């Protein structure tokens, strides 16, 4: 190659994306010029907006070239023609321009991220410095707080007052000439005096301890002497039995009952002990006694080894008898198994609860050995004749008297979950079929006997004691409530609403509407009433409740009231549902004022329950119902001429407003002693 050709050769361009822009001339083969190209330097001199416009122009030009190539091909130009190749070269140049713009955009993005990262690092450094300063400030504040709150150990010692110190302490300790002017020396002197006093008291304690030991030795000697007197005292007690009977002091009978109580099963024994303790401490009218076959109970408590011979003899006799008679059927075997499973312990417990009016509630507790549950039967003794009221027949029914003493405790099914599997083995479908013979297995009965079938920290005597007082009060309250209802039903059946003197202020002096009928009805009859369906749908009624029908009349108006009484009355308020027959039929679902009357009777218990425990609640509700019917009829308008009311029911109640609101509610609230009715 000639030197002229070398000189005419174009200089070589080398792209360098890093370093400073510079153009170098290096001597190599053929003296070739080398220039370095740096895009970062070019990037600093370019504006993003210009690159964006260049990008748009390039894209438009490229699209135009592509369209021209397509048009040439469509007109029949060959693939290697000059026009197509020229446009391809131009398109390649534009593609190179787009790639360069893409690189520049990525470089701008990287540069922006680097700048953002540097700024964040500077902010983080400043934030860390701030946190360090705040931590130092907090540390200094804590140290200052510790210094301010520092308490010396001597401050916890209760020293005598300064006046007593100067009066009682000797001069060599108190040193008044020094301590009166120096608080520090005064504190040291008071501490020295406290030390001297404590040393003296320690010596007195040692002396008292020695005296105590001497007294304890004397007590032990006297105890030994008293224990030697026990045989002689037993002989004296045996000889004094006739005197006990004459003076009605049954020490011997109490001792015998204690001997019998040793053969009681654990649940009945726990109930005996806790009931007796409660009677001695809280209720002198409560008595507990044990009844049953003691010999049979002793045989049950005898160890199996002692009764093994007897059982072998009885088994041999049974085998001989079985050879003479035909084999028992499967049904007979199941009956025998059921009887054995439902077998009661031969001993039972009787608890007598006596009320102030002379009525007595007898509770008979039984223990089913194989089922490990307690059952109870009841009996009521009263001094008065209770055969007058027909509707009160279910009030003292022994099968339902104690239902729902606690909420949802009906006593129909056994509370022991294991019994379900035992029943399946002998074909017992439900325990409710045997309740009339065996008694009711209420949950509260199990707790009184210390039986707990769910997870609980209490068991045995502790569980029984925790429920004894409340249960006994509930039992007495249930009996008193039923007896009070029995008397009230006798009056209600004669169309008389008994209102006690303590509750007279709840009603106006004159009530025209009156009760004309009070009858009892069954659950089936209650469900057939049309105006109680909303109560049934709401689930406010159970089959164990008591159902009654009250009829209140005034003139041609007749008000029917279906009453649902929960067994836990008066703790649970009776529920009234109303239906008025006057100029058509209306109910609480169709008449807002009848719904307001239901609210007056059902909701405002605090106004109607009277003196505790609220035994007048039902009669007060019925009387309130009569008053509300008077207000309803006297304020009801028959004509639209502005008259105050129909002629059939003259206005006798004083009302501030006869109606209020869009629903035109009537004033059913009675205000005593003003004697007028107003809205709530």
XYZ file of C-alpha atoms in Angstrom:
680
model
C 0.000 0.000 0.000
C 1.447 3.443 -0.902
C 2.033 6.280 1.525
C -0.524 8.488 -0.258
C -3.205 5.958 0.297
C -2.332 5.834 3.954
C -2.529 9.581 4.269
C -5.924 9.699 2.564
C -7.435 7.058 4.911
C -10.296 8.359 7.115
C -9.593 8.727 10.831
C -11.016 5.932 13.101
C -13.607 6.939 15.705
C -13.683 5.009 19.040
C -16.757 5.342 21.280
C -15.926 5.743 24.934
C -18.808 5.893 27.388
C -16.547 6.637 30.324
C -13.745 9.068 31.013
C -13.183 12.656 29.854
C -13.690 13.732 26.288
C -10.423 13.955 24.459
C -9.046 13.356 20.995
C -5.849 11.388 20.799
C -3.396 10.903 18.051
C -1.456 7.709 18.383
C 1.338 6.461 16.303
C 0.753 2.941 15.103
C 0.726 1.191 11.886
C 0.244 3.724 9.118
C 0.017 6.848 11.433
C -3.813 6.450 11.959
C -5.752 9.299 13.699
C -7.931 8.150 16.695
C -10.792 10.269 18.124
C -12.675 9.179 21.303
C -16.478 9.674 21.404
C -18.155 10.022 24.874
C -21.991 9.893 25.027
C -22.128 11.158 28.618
C -20.511 14.398 27.544
C -22.942 14.641 24.676
C -25.822 13.905 27.075
C -24.967 16.950 29.191
C -25.255 19.195 26.182
C -28.571 17.810 24.908
C -32.034 18.834 26.029
C -34.613 16.086 26.731
C -37.274 18.072 24.886
C -35.146 18.237 21.746
C -34.521 14.471 21.899
C -38.252 13.925 22.282
C -38.999 16.023 19.199
C -36.217 14.207 17.282
C -37.792 10.906 18.347
C -41.200 11.950 17.017
C -39.720 13.196 13.711
C -37.653 10.041 13.302
C -40.663 7.820 13.966
C -42.750 9.780 11.459
C -40.006 9.628 8.819
C -39.471 5.929 9.458
C -43.207 5.270 9.088
C -43.214 7.263 5.846
C -40.258 5.260 4.447
C -41.963 1.998 5.377
C -45.117 3.130 3.584
C -43.106 4.082 0.474
C -41.360 0.684 0.449
C -44.729 -1.025 0.729
C -46.127 1.126 -2.074
C -43.131 0.333 -4.327
C -43.537 -3.342 -3.708
C -47.229 -3.041 -4.458
C -46.487 -1.370 -7.843
C -44.281 -4.266 -8.817
C -40.813 -3.024 -7.940
C -38.311 -5.773 -7.283
C -36.809 -6.418 -3.902
C -33.314 -5.324 -4.876
C -34.242 -2.226 -6.829
C -32.416 1.060 -6.289
C -35.427 2.870 -4.840
C -36.107 0.183 -2.243
C -32.420 -0.140 -1.279
C -32.104 3.625 -0.909
C -35.103 3.748 1.406
C -33.772 0.791 3.352
C -30.503 2.587 3.960
C -32.380 5.659 5.110
C -34.522 3.491 7.430
C -31.395 1.899 8.900
C -30.008 5.341 9.670
C -33.241 6.238 11.412
C -33.131 2.971 13.418
C -29.627 3.872 14.548
C -30.933 7.278 15.621
C -33.725 5.594 17.651
C -31.238 3.279 19.363
C -29.092 6.254 20.264
C -32.117 8.084 21.691
C -32.982 4.963 23.674
C -29.455 4.838 25.141
C -29.619 8.503 26.028
C -32.989 8.002 27.759
C -31.614 5.114 29.830
C -28.544 7.169 30.719
C -30.763 10.070 31.831
C -32.818 7.641 33.969
C -29.689 6.179 35.545
C -28.302 9.620 36.208
C -31.583 10.695 37.846
C -31.620 7.609 40.025
C -28.026 8.187 41.088
C -28.799 11.776 42.016
C -31.887 10.659 43.961
C -29.869 7.994 45.783
C -27.188 10.529 46.733
C -29.847 12.896 48.036
C -31.459 10.075 50.071
C -28.068 9.170 51.537
C -27.548 12.745 52.636
C -31.030 12.778 54.211
C -30.360 9.437 55.965
C -27.107 10.776 57.387
C -28.889 13.843 58.724
C -31.765 11.692 60.118
C -29.263 9.388 61.865
C -27.556 12.387 63.408
C -30.950 13.663 64.594
C -31.806 10.272 66.139
C -28.464 10.197 67.928
C -29.107 13.641 69.343
C -32.629 12.681 70.440
C -31.306 9.527 72.098
C -28.703 11.546 73.978
C -31.410 13.997 75.089
C -33.627 11.115 76.280
C -30.727 9.503 78.110
C -29.927 12.773 79.880
C -33.605 13.230 80.820
C -33.724 9.728 82.318
C -30.600 10.387 84.330
C -32.072 13.659 85.577
C -35.309 11.836 86.508
C -33.397 9.153 88.407
C -31.531 11.768 90.338
C -34.748 13.599 91.209
C -36.580 10.378 92.205
C -33.778 8.873 94.255
C -34.967 7.680 97.645
C -32.746 6.566 100.422
C -33.511 3.312 102.225
C -34.037 5.101 105.507
C -37.131 6.834 104.061
C -39.007 3.487 104.149
C -38.489 3.212 107.897
C -41.297 4.721 109.983
C -39.468 6.846 112.532
C -41.019 8.508 115.551
C -41.878 12.161 115.226
C -39.304 14.798 116.086
C -41.251 15.885 119.200
C -41.335 12.326 120.585
C -37.667 11.871 119.684
C -36.531 14.894 121.666
C -38.804 13.921 124.599
C -37.905 10.216 124.880
C -34.352 9.879 123.519
C -31.451 10.416 125.949
C -29.243 13.498 125.536
C -26.222 11.533 124.319
C -28.295 10.364 121.314
C -30.538 13.364 120.660
C -27.792 16.040 121.065
C -30.201 18.998 120.740
C -27.434 21.580 120.376
C -26.297 19.889 117.132
C -29.368 18.206 115.656
C -31.756 21.148 115.900
C -29.719 23.165 113.417
C -28.486 20.314 111.168
C -31.138 18.205 109.428
C -28.607 15.545 108.427
C -27.384 15.040 112.006
C -31.024 14.964 113.170
C -31.818 12.109 110.768
C -28.725 10.150 111.908
C -29.702 10.614 115.535
C -33.282 9.458 114.910
C -31.955 6.346 113.145
C -29.676 5.576 116.130
C -32.664 5.896 118.469
C -34.734 3.581 116.230
C -31.934 0.969 116.393
C -31.835 1.138 120.191
C -35.628 0.688 120.404
C -35.602 -2.315 118.063
C -32.881 -4.039 120.076
C -34.988 -3.598 123.215
C -38.104 -4.976 121.474
C -36.136 -7.993 120.214
C -35.245 -8.860 123.808
C -38.912 -8.580 124.809
C -39.883 -10.895 121.907
C -37.477 -13.594 123.109
C -38.921 -13.353 126.599
C -42.504 -13.617 125.313
C -41.592 -16.617 123.128
C -40.233 -18.495 126.120
C -43.416 -17.719 128.053
C -45.520 -18.992 125.136
C -43.696 -22.343 125.121
C -44.412 -22.809 128.823
C -48.119 -22.091 128.263
C -48.275 -24.570 125.340
C -46.828 -27.315 127.534
C -49.508 -26.633 130.137
C -52.202 -26.799 127.423
C -50.922 -30.189 126.204
C -51.098 -31.578 129.709
C -54.706 -30.399 130.069
C -55.622 -31.932 126.693
C -54.328 -35.307 127.801
C -56.431 -35.011 130.926
C -59.555 -34.132 128.913
C -59.032 -37.041 126.512
C -58.970 -39.407 129.474
C -62.446 -38.163 130.404
C -64.039 -39.264 127.065
C -65.018 -42.850 128.089
C -66.685 -41.563 131.217
C -68.574 -38.903 129.254
C -69.878 -41.495 126.801
C -71.322 -43.518 129.683
C -72.951 -40.375 131.032
C -74.468 -39.600 127.617
C -75.894 -43.096 127.352
C -77.490 -42.745 130.751
C -78.945 -39.330 129.866
C -80.998 -40.570 126.866
C -84.330 -40.473 128.812
C -83.546 -36.928 129.917
C -82.852 -35.905 126.291
C -86.195 -37.268 125.163
C -87.978 -35.484 127.967
C -86.295 -32.135 127.240
C -86.561 -32.493 123.404
C -82.789 -32.390 122.963
C -82.131 -35.157 120.379
C -78.391 -35.578 120.799
C -78.688 -39.342 120.423
C -80.818 -39.077 117.268
C -78.307 -36.671 115.726
C -75.555 -39.156 116.484
C -77.497 -41.996 114.867
C -78.141 -39.898 111.761
C -74.423 -39.190 111.569
C -73.767 -42.951 111.704
C -76.279 -43.558 108.892
C -74.793 -40.702 106.853
C -71.519 -42.615 106.593
C -73.239 -45.037 104.203
C -74.545 -42.310 101.910
C -73.029 -42.049 98.418
C -70.629 -39.090 98.039
C -73.090 -36.730 96.233
C -75.825 -37.228 98.852
C -73.289 -36.906 101.664
C -72.013 -33.606 100.243
C -75.611 -32.371 99.967
C -76.341 -33.460 103.569
C -73.317 -31.651 104.971
C -73.804 -28.463 102.983
C -77.565 -28.280 103.590
C -77.046 -28.846 107.317
C -74.364 -26.160 107.450
C -76.574 -23.719 105.554
C -79.486 -24.459 107.900
C -77.381 -23.801 110.989
C -75.874 -20.605 109.627
C -78.650 -18.974 107.570
C -82.010 -20.729 107.867
C -83.131 -22.275 111.151
C -86.355 -23.512 109.505
C -84.424 -25.822 107.150
C -84.204 -29.459 108.238
C -82.420 -32.406 106.663
C -83.018 -36.106 107.305
C -81.817 -39.432 105.880
C -84.261 -42.216 105.067
C -84.031 -45.621 103.423
C -82.755 -49.141 104.021
C -79.537 -48.883 106.010
C -78.750 -52.607 105.834
C -78.944 -52.619 102.055
C -76.707 -49.541 101.960
C -74.184 -51.321 104.177
C -74.238 -54.324 101.835
C -73.479 -52.021 98.904
C -70.564 -50.435 100.712
C -69.165 -53.850 101.790
C -65.904 -54.806 99.981
C -66.314 -57.363 97.136
C -64.229 -59.996 98.954
C -66.704 -60.251 101.810
C -69.712 -60.752 99.557
C -68.002 -63.165 97.159
C -69.248 -66.306 98.956
C -72.816 -65.022 99.035
C -72.689 -64.236 95.337
C -71.371 -67.718 94.487
C -74.210 -69.327 96.454
C -76.817 -67.133 94.763
C -75.308 -67.931 91.337
C -75.605 -71.674 92.002
C -79.242 -71.307 93.013
C -79.972 -69.277 89.865
C -78.373 -71.976 87.696
C -80.588 -74.628 89.263
C -83.679 -72.514 88.699
C -82.708 -71.758 85.089
C -82.575 -75.492 84.309
C -86.183 -75.827 85.467
C -87.594 -72.861 83.567
C -87.335 -71.817 79.953
C -84.755 -69.330 78.842
C -85.714 -65.649 79.210
C -86.489 -63.708 76.053
C -84.382 -60.820 74.775
C -87.063 -58.317 75.797
C -87.052 -59.526 79.390
C -83.264 -59.275 79.520
C -83.390 -55.683 78.258
C -85.989 -54.800 80.883
C -83.759 -56.254 83.582
C -80.788 -54.281 82.271
C -82.835 -51.071 82.216
C -83.973 -51.613 85.798
C -80.413 -52.267 86.889
C -79.132 -49.169 85.100
C -81.864 -46.963 86.588
C -81.430 -48.418 90.064
C -81.488 -45.925 92.927
C -79.352 -45.996 96.040
C -81.295 -47.415 99.002
C -80.698 -44.244 101.044
C -82.248 -40.910 100.138
C -82.228 -37.395 101.522
C -85.200 -35.251 102.536
C -84.811 -31.460 102.799
C -87.726 -29.486 104.266
C -87.929 -25.752 103.502
C -90.416 -23.939 105.727
C -91.695 -20.492 104.709
C -92.976 -17.720 106.983
C -96.619 -18.429 106.132
C -96.314 -22.026 107.383
C -96.105 -23.704 103.964
C -93.415 -26.348 103.587
C -91.588 -27.500 100.457
C -90.387 -31.103 100.806
C -87.493 -32.075 98.525
C -86.595 -35.769 98.178
C -83.148 -36.350 96.647
C -82.175 -39.709 95.126
C -78.911 -40.983 93.672
C -78.871 -43.187 90.571
C -75.748 -45.273 91.115
C -75.054 -46.490 87.571
C -75.846 -43.146 85.929
C -73.992 -41.086 88.562
C -76.673 -38.381 88.729
C -78.989 -36.968 91.383
C -82.766 -36.605 90.970
C -85.351 -34.753 93.026
C -89.051 -35.120 93.772
C -91.193 -32.485 95.462
C -94.156 -32.246 97.781
C -95.919 -29.146 99.092
C -97.682 -28.822 102.454
C -99.813 -25.756 103.113
C -101.955 -24.650 106.015
C -104.666 -23.117 103.787
C -107.053 -24.852 101.395
C -105.874 -24.455 97.781
C -108.706 -26.165 95.925
C -110.634 -23.011 94.945
C -109.012 -21.770 91.737
C -109.554 -23.872 88.619
C -106.940 -22.060 86.502
C -104.298 -22.568 89.219
C -104.201 -26.318 88.722
C -100.743 -26.255 87.084
C -99.173 -23.839 89.563
C -98.446 -26.465 92.239
C -98.126 -29.426 89.878
C -95.339 -31.495 91.406
C -94.012 -32.448 87.969
C -93.495 -28.843 86.852
C -93.180 -26.912 90.108
C -89.393 -26.598 89.903
C -89.080 -26.258 86.118
C -86.660 -23.539 85.010
C -85.558 -22.669 88.548
C -82.480 -21.624 86.631
C -82.857 -20.528 83.014
C -83.404 -23.392 80.486
C -83.178 -26.083 83.180
C -86.267 -28.227 82.452
C -85.041 -31.398 84.198
C -86.181 -33.719 81.406
C -82.832 -35.055 80.227
C -79.814 -36.263 82.161
C -76.968 -33.712 82.373
C -74.307 -36.453 82.319
C -73.033 -36.870 78.710
C -71.885 -40.439 79.437
C -75.481 -41.562 80.054
C -76.310 -41.203 76.355
C -73.975 -44.092 75.516
C -75.304 -46.144 78.433
C -78.887 -45.637 77.210
C -77.982 -46.813 73.713
C -76.826 -50.148 75.103
C -80.151 -50.926 76.824
C -82.496 -49.284 74.297
C -83.531 -46.177 76.273
C -84.414 -43.376 73.853
C -84.971 -40.561 76.343
C -84.747 -40.162 80.091
C -87.936 -38.075 80.100
C -89.994 -41.306 80.046
C -88.708 -42.222 83.519
C -88.791 -38.789 85.164
C -92.163 -39.353 86.839
C -90.816 -42.447 88.668
C -87.187 -41.491 89.295
C -87.420 -37.706 89.720
C -86.065 -34.762 87.758
C -82.283 -34.561 87.143
C -82.039 -30.754 87.264
C -78.588 -29.245 86.776
C -78.821 -27.345 90.066
C -79.470 -30.656 91.862
C -76.177 -32.006 90.506
C -74.333 -28.895 91.658
C -75.812 -29.161 95.157
C -74.370 -32.678 95.292
C -70.976 -31.547 94.027
C -71.396 -33.205 90.606
C -69.962 -31.241 87.685
C -70.076 -32.663 84.159
C -68.391 -29.719 82.408
C -64.961 -28.156 82.764
C -64.876 -26.171 85.992
C -62.380 -25.293 88.695
C -64.949 -26.114 91.436
C -65.969 -29.603 92.473
C -67.323 -31.500 95.472
C -68.106 -29.503 98.601
C -66.801 -26.255 97.113
C -69.217 -26.500 94.162
C -72.128 -27.373 96.460
C -71.402 -24.517 98.860
C -71.155 -22.008 96.003
C -74.715 -22.831 94.833
C -76.442 -23.733 98.123
C -77.555 -20.297 99.326
C -78.832 -19.020 95.963
C -80.642 -22.290 95.214
C -82.402 -22.380 98.586
C -83.529 -18.792 98.136
C -84.812 -19.599 94.650
C -86.719 -22.627 95.965
C -88.395 -20.565 98.674
C -89.121 -17.786 96.206
C -90.668 -20.264 93.756
C -92.997 -21.666 96.427
C -94.020 -18.208 97.655
C -94.646 -16.993 94.097
C -96.836 -19.998 93.246
C -98.852 -19.685 96.464
C -99.351 -15.952 95.835
C -100.473 -16.682 92.257
C -102.882 -19.314 93.558
C -104.608 -16.731 95.751
C -104.623 -14.153 92.956
C -106.132 -16.627 90.474
C -108.989 -17.286 92.877
C -109.870 -13.577 92.727
C -109.292 -13.296 88.974
C -111.690 -16.151 88.266
C -114.352 -14.144 90.119
C -113.567 -11.082 87.915
C -111.798 -9.288 90.747
C -108.336 -7.805 90.187
C -106.664 -7.714 93.627
C -104.496 -4.602 94.007
C -102.562 -4.236 97.243
C -102.504 -0.981 99.205
C -98.823 -0.477 98.328
C -99.746 -0.382 94.616
C -102.919 1.757 94.720
C -100.983 4.872 93.675
C -100.117 3.266 90.330
C -103.724 3.555 89.077
C -106.461 6.198 89.060
C -109.213 6.000 91.661
C -111.885 5.042 89.113
C -111.351 2.274 86.561
C -114.432 1.547 84.451
C -113.127 -1.366 82.368
C -113.181 -4.646 84.205
C -111.952 -8.215 83.944
C -114.807 -10.522 82.935
C -113.011 -13.831 82.368
C -109.747 -15.490 83.372
C -109.105 -19.006 82.085
C -106.183 -21.288 81.493
C -105.405 -22.725 78.050
C -102.986 -25.222 76.565
C -100.004 -24.548 74.350
C -101.894 -25.898 71.333
C -104.804 -23.532 71.944
C -102.363 -20.638 72.313
C -100.667 -21.357 68.984
C -104.030 -21.310 67.190
C -104.679 -17.655 68.139
C -104.134 -15.313 65.188
C -102.838 -12.322 67.171
C -99.943 -14.201 68.852
C -98.172 -15.485 65.755
C -95.499 -12.766 65.912
C -94.680 -13.869 69.473
C -94.270 -17.470 68.332
C -92.036 -16.465 65.422
C -89.849 -14.409 67.734
C -89.226 -17.499 69.903
C -90.543 -15.869 73.096
C -92.736 -18.856 74.039
C -91.830 -22.368 75.229
C -94.057 -25.378 75.821
C -93.086 -25.322 79.503
C -94.681 -21.878 79.973
C -98.157 -21.370 81.430
C -100.822 -19.878 79.124
C -103.941 -17.917 80.140
C -106.683 -15.914 78.465
C -107.908 -12.672 80.068
C -111.013 -10.856 78.770
C -111.506 -7.162 79.674
C -114.768 -5.479 78.708
C -116.344 -2.045 78.764
C -119.629 -1.534 77.064
C -119.502 -3.031 73.575
C -115.705 -3.117 73.545
C -114.116 -6.478 74.300
C -110.343 -6.824 74.765
C -108.765 -10.305 74.538
C -105.354 -10.757 76.140
C -103.260 -13.917 75.727
C -100.880 -14.151 78.698
C -97.659 -16.176 78.648
C -96.227 -16.809 82.108
C -92.674 -18.098 82.422
C -92.021 -20.639 85.225
C -89.472 -18.163 86.633
C -92.183 -15.586 87.457
C -91.802 -12.931 88.885
C -88.152 -12.802 87.772
C -89.392 -13.007 84.166
C -92.270 -10.653 83.333
C -95.492 -12.191 81.924
C -96.027 -11.432 78.236
C -99.375 -9.979 77.056
C -100.658 -10.070 73.445
C -103.809 -8.026 72.742
C -106.770 -8.177 70.348
C -109.621 -5.613 70.528
C -113.126 -6.437 69.268
C -114.873 -3.093 68.807
C -116.003 -1.767 65.470
C -114.069 -4.594 63.901
C -111.095 -6.591 65.102
C -107.725 -5.010 65.833
C -104.428 -6.304 67.211
C -100.996 -4.997 68.087
C -99.842 -5.772 64.564
C -102.478 -3.553 62.943
C -103.089 -0.804 65.527
C -100.264 1.363 66.884
C -102.210 2.221 70.026
C -102.766 -1.438 70.863
C -99.043 -1.958 70.381
C -98.453 0.936 72.789
C -100.812 -0.750 75.296
C -98.775 -3.950 75.003
C -95.636 -1.931 75.717
C -97.238 -0.349 78.782
C -97.948 -3.799 80.208
C -94.889 -5.746 79.033
C -92.031 -3.243 79.092
C -92.372 -1.030 82.155
C -91.781 -3.703 84.775
C -90.109 -1.337 87.250
C -93.368 0.644 87.576
C -95.611 -2.389 88.064
C -93.676 -4.919 90.154
C -94.566 -3.264 93.455
C -92.704 -4.141 96.662
C -90.038 -6.823 96.376
C -90.020 -9.605 95.410
C -92.703 -8.377 92.973
C -95.467 -10.916 93.676
C -98.112 -8.316 92.645
C -96.699 -7.965 89.128
C -99.397 -9.970 87.291
C -102.379 -8.288 88.949
C -100.795 -4.858 88.428
C -100.349 -5.661 84.734
C -104.019 -6.625 84.413
C -105.119 -3.467 86.240
C -102.853 -1.364 83.995
C -104.493 -3.075 81.011
C -107.956 -2.032 82.231
C -106.766 1.563 82.694
C -105.236 1.650 79.200
C -108.492 0.345 77.702
C -110.378 3.198 79.404
C -107.964 5.745 77.931
C -108.161 4.102 74.495
C -111.958 4.141 74.361
C -112.443 7.593 75.890
C -109.975 9.256 73.504
C -111.057 7.362 70.363
C -112.998 9.654 67.986
C -116.030 8.334 66.121
C -116.763 11.430 64.071
C -114.602 13.943 62.252
C -116.289 17.131 63.527
C -113.763 17.692 66.311
C -115.813 16.116 69.109
C -113.857 14.653 71.971
C -115.192 11.088 71.784
C -118.077 8.755 71.239
C -121.129 9.082 73.419
C -120.885 5.477 74.526
C -117.644 6.197 76.434
C -117.771 9.623 78.102
C -114.497 11.297 78.963
C -113.550 10.513 82.600
C -109.723 10.504 82.429
C -107.821 13.786 82.331
C -105.381 13.844 79.412
C -102.997 16.632 78.437
C -103.203 15.621 74.769
C -105.535 13.035 73.291
C -103.133 12.089 70.472
C -99.580 12.814 69.361
C -97.435 12.200 66.334
C -98.224 10.827 62.877
C -99.424 7.522 64.399
C -101.801 9.444 66.747
C -100.644 7.617 69.868
C -102.777 8.055 72.962
C -101.549 9.105 76.428
C -101.320 5.844 78.413
C -98.868 6.943 81.137
C -100.552 7.724 84.476
C -98.924 10.462 86.544
C -99.336 10.238 90.314
C -100.333 12.215 92.372
C -101.435 14.774 89.738
C -103.902 12.236 88.331
C -103.546 12.988 84.627
C -102.396 10.901 81.674
C -99.557 11.892 79.356
C -97.428 10.476 76.584
C -94.122 8.811 77.281
